[in-house]
Coordinates of C-alpha atoms in Angstrom, one line a residue:
Chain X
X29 CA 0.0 0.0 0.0
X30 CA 1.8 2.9 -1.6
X31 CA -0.7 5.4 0.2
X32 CA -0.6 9.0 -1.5
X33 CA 2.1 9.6 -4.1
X34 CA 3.1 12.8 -5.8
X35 CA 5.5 13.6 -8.3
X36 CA 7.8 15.4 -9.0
X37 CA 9.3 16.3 -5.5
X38 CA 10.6 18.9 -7.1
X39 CA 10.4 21.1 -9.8
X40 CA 11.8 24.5 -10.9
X41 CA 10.0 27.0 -14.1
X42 CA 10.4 29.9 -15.3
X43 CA 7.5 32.6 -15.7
X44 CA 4.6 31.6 -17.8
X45 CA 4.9 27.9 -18.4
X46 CA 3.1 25.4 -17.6
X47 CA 2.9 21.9 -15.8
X48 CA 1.0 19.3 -14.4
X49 CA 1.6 18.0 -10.6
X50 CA 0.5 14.1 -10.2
X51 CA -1.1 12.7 -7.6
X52 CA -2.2 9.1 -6.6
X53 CA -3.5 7.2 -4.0
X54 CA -4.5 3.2 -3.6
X55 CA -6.9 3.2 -0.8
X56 CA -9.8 3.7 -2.6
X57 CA -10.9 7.2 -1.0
X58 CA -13.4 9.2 -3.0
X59 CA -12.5 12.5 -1.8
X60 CA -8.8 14.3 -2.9
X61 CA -7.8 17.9 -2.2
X62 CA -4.4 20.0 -3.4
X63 CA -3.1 22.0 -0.8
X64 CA -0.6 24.8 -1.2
X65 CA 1.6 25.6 1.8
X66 CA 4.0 29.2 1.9
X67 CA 7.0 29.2 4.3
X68 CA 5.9 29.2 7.6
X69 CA 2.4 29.5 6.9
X70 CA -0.7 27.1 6.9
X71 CA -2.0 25.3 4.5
X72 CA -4.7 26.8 1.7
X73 CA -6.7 24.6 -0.2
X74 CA -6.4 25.2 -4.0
X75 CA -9.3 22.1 -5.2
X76 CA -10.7 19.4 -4.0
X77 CA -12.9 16.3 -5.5
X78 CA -15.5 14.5 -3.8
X79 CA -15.5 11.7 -6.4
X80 CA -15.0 10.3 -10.2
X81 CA -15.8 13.3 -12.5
X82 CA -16.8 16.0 -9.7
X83 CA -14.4 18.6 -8.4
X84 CA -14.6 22.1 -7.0
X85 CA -12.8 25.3 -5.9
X86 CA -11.0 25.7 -2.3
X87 CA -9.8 28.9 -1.1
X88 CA -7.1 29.7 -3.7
X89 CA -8.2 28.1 -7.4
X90 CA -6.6 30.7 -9.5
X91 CA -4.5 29.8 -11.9
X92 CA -5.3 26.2 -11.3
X93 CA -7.4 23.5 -13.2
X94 CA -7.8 20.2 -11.9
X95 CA -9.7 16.7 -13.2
X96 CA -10.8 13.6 -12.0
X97 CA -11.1 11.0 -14.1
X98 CA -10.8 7.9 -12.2
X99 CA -10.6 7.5 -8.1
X100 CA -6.7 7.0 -8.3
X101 CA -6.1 10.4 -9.8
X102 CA -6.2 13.7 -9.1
X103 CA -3.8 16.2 -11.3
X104 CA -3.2 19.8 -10.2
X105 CA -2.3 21.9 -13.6
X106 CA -0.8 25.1 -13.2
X107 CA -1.9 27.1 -16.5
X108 CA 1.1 29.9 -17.0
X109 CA 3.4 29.8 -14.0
X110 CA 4.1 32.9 -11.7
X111 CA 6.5 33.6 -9.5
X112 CA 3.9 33.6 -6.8
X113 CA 3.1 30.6 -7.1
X114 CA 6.4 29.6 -5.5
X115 CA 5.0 27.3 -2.8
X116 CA 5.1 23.1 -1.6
X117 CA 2.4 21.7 -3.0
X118 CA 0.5 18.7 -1.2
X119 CA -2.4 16.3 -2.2
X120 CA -4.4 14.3 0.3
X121 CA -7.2 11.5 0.6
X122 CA -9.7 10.3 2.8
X123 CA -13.0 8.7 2.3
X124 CA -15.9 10.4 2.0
X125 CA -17.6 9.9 5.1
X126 CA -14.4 10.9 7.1
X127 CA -12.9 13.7 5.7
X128 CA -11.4 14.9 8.7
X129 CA -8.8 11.9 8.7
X130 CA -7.1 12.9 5.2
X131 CA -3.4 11.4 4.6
X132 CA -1.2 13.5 2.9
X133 CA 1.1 13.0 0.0
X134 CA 5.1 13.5 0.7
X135 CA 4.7 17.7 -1.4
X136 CA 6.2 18.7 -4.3
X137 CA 8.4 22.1 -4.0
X138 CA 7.6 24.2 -6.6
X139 CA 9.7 27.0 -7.7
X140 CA 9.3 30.3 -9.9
X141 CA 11.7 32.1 -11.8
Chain D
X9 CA -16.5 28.2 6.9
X10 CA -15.6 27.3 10.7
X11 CA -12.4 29.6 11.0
X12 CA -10.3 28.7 14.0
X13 CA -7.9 30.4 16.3
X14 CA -4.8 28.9 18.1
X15 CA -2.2 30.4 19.7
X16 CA 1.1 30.7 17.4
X17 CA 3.4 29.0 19.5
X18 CA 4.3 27.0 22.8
X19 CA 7.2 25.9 24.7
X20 CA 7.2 22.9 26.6
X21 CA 9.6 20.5 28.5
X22 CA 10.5 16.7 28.2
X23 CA 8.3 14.8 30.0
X24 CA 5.0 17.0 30.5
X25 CA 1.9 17.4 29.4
X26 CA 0.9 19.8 26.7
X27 CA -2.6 21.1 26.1
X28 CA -3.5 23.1 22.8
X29 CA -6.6 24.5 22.7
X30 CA -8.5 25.8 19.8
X31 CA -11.3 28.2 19.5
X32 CA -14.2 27.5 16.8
X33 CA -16.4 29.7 17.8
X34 CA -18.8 29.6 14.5
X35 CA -18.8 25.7 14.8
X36 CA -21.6 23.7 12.5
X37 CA -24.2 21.1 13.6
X38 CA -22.6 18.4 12.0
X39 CA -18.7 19.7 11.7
X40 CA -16.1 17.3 13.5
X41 CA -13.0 18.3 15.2
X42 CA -9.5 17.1 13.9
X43 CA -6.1 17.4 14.9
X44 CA -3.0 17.1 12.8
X45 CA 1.0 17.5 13.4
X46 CA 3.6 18.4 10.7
X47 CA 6.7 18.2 10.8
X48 CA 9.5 20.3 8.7
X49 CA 9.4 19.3 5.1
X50 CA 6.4 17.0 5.7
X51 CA 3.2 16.6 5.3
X52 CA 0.6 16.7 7.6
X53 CA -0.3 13.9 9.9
X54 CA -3.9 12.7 11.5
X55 CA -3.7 12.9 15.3
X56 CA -7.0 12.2 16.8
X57 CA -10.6 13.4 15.7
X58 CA -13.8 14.0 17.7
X59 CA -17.3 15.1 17.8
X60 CA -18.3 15.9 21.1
X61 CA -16.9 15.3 24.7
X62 CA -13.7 12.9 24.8
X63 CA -11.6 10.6 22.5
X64 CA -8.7 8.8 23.4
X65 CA -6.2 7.4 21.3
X66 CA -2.6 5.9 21.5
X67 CA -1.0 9.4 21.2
X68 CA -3.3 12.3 22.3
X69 CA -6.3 13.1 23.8
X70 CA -9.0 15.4 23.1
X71 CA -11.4 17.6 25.1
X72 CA -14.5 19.1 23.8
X73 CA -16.7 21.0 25.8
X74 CA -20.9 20.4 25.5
X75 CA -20.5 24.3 23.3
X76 CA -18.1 22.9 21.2
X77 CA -16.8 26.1 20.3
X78 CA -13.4 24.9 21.8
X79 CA -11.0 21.7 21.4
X80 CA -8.1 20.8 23.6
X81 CA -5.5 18.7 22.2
X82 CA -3.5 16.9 25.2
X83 CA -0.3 15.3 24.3
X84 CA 1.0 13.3 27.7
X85 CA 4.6 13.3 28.7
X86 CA 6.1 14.7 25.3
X87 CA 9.6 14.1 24.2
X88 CA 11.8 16.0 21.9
X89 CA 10.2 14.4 18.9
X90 CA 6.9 15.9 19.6
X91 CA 8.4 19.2 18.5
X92 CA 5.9 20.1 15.3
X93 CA 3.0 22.5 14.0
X94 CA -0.1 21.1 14.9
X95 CA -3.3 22.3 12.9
X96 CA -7.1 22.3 14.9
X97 CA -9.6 21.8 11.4
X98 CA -13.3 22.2 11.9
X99 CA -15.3 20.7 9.2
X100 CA -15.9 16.9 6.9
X101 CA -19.0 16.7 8.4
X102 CA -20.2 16.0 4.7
X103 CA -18.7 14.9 1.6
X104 CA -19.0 18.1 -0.5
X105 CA -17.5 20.3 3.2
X106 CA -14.3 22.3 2.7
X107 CA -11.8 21.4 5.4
X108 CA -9.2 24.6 6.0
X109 CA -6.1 25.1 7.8
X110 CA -5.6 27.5 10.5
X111 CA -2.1 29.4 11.3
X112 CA -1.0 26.6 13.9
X113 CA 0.9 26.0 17.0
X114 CA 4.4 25.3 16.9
X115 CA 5.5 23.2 19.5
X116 CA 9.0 23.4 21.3
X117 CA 9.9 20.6 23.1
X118 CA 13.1 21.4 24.9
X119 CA 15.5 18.6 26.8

């Protein structure tokens, strides 16, 4: 049981591209969220899904598209990079019916030029 | 959404016990109570979860008053290794419910 996995664990850009950060998780949980955490602050909740084919904004969805297609995956795409959104990146998982108990993916640190 | 309030940091020594509280003052009906630690370069860990009064586990307990517009997180005798950020999340009540993070704690655990 690989739990949550996301790749890369790290990854630098310059302004304006673009990139897609992977997530997956084998525990069959229907509900995934991406998280974006600044140095020394909390975490901010970019999008979540609460199944197969449904997602929906957090706090901070600009500038980011996500889909669902299957219960494994859940892809965070960052449309044209900016140097704000410098940030760790993490995806988590929990079932449905006990979202409080989410398990979190190892981050990806993204960085801006 | 349930915003909560915790105080930035704490200091604490080897071998005592540590209470965190959190305030949620604009709690829902059906919003639970989680607690989770991160360490540096990590990412967050479940600690313990609760609706109403007390729950117990293996590493923490946690107080919730008949209001519920409070939580206390108790961690018993802590060591060094207990030194983290732990987050209070109100919220998951339904599938559908945004959980969000608070500021944190940051514990110091000192020898």
């Amino acid at each position: 049981n690989a739990g949550v996995t996301q790749t890369p664990k790290f990854q630098v850009l310059k302004t304006g591209q673009s990139m897609t950060l992977q997530c997956a998780q084998d525990m069959n949980h229907e509900y995934m969220s991406w998280y974006r955490q600044d140095p020394g602050m909390g975490l901010r909740l970019i999008h979540y899904s609460v199944g197969a084919g449904i997602t929906d904004q957090g706090e901070v969805p600009n500038g980011y598209n996500v889909s669902r297609s299957t219960t494994e995956d859940f892809p965070l795409r960052l449309l044209s990079a900016a140097p704000s959104q410098t940030s760790v990146y993490f995806c988590a998982s929990s079932y449905s019916d006990r979202l409080g108990e989410q398990y979190f993916g190892p981050g990806t640190r993204l960085t801006v030029t | 959404l349930a915003k909560t309030t915790q105080p930035i940091s704490m200091d604490s020594y080897e071998g005592q016990e540590v209470n965190i509280t959190c305030s949620h003052n604009n709690i829902a009906t059906n919003d639970y109570i989680t607690w989770y630690q991160q360490f540096p370069s990590q990412g967050p860990r479940f600690i313990i979860q609760g609706y109403k009064t007390k729950v117990k586990n293996e590493v923490a307990s946690l107080f919730i008053p008949a209001d519920r517009k409070s939580s206390t997180l108790s961690l018993p005798r802590v060591s060094l290794s207990d030194t983290a950020v732990y987050y209070c999340l109100v919220g998951g009540g339904n599938a559908g419910n945004m959980l969000t993070f608070g500021g944190g704690t940051r514990l110091m655990v000192k020898p």
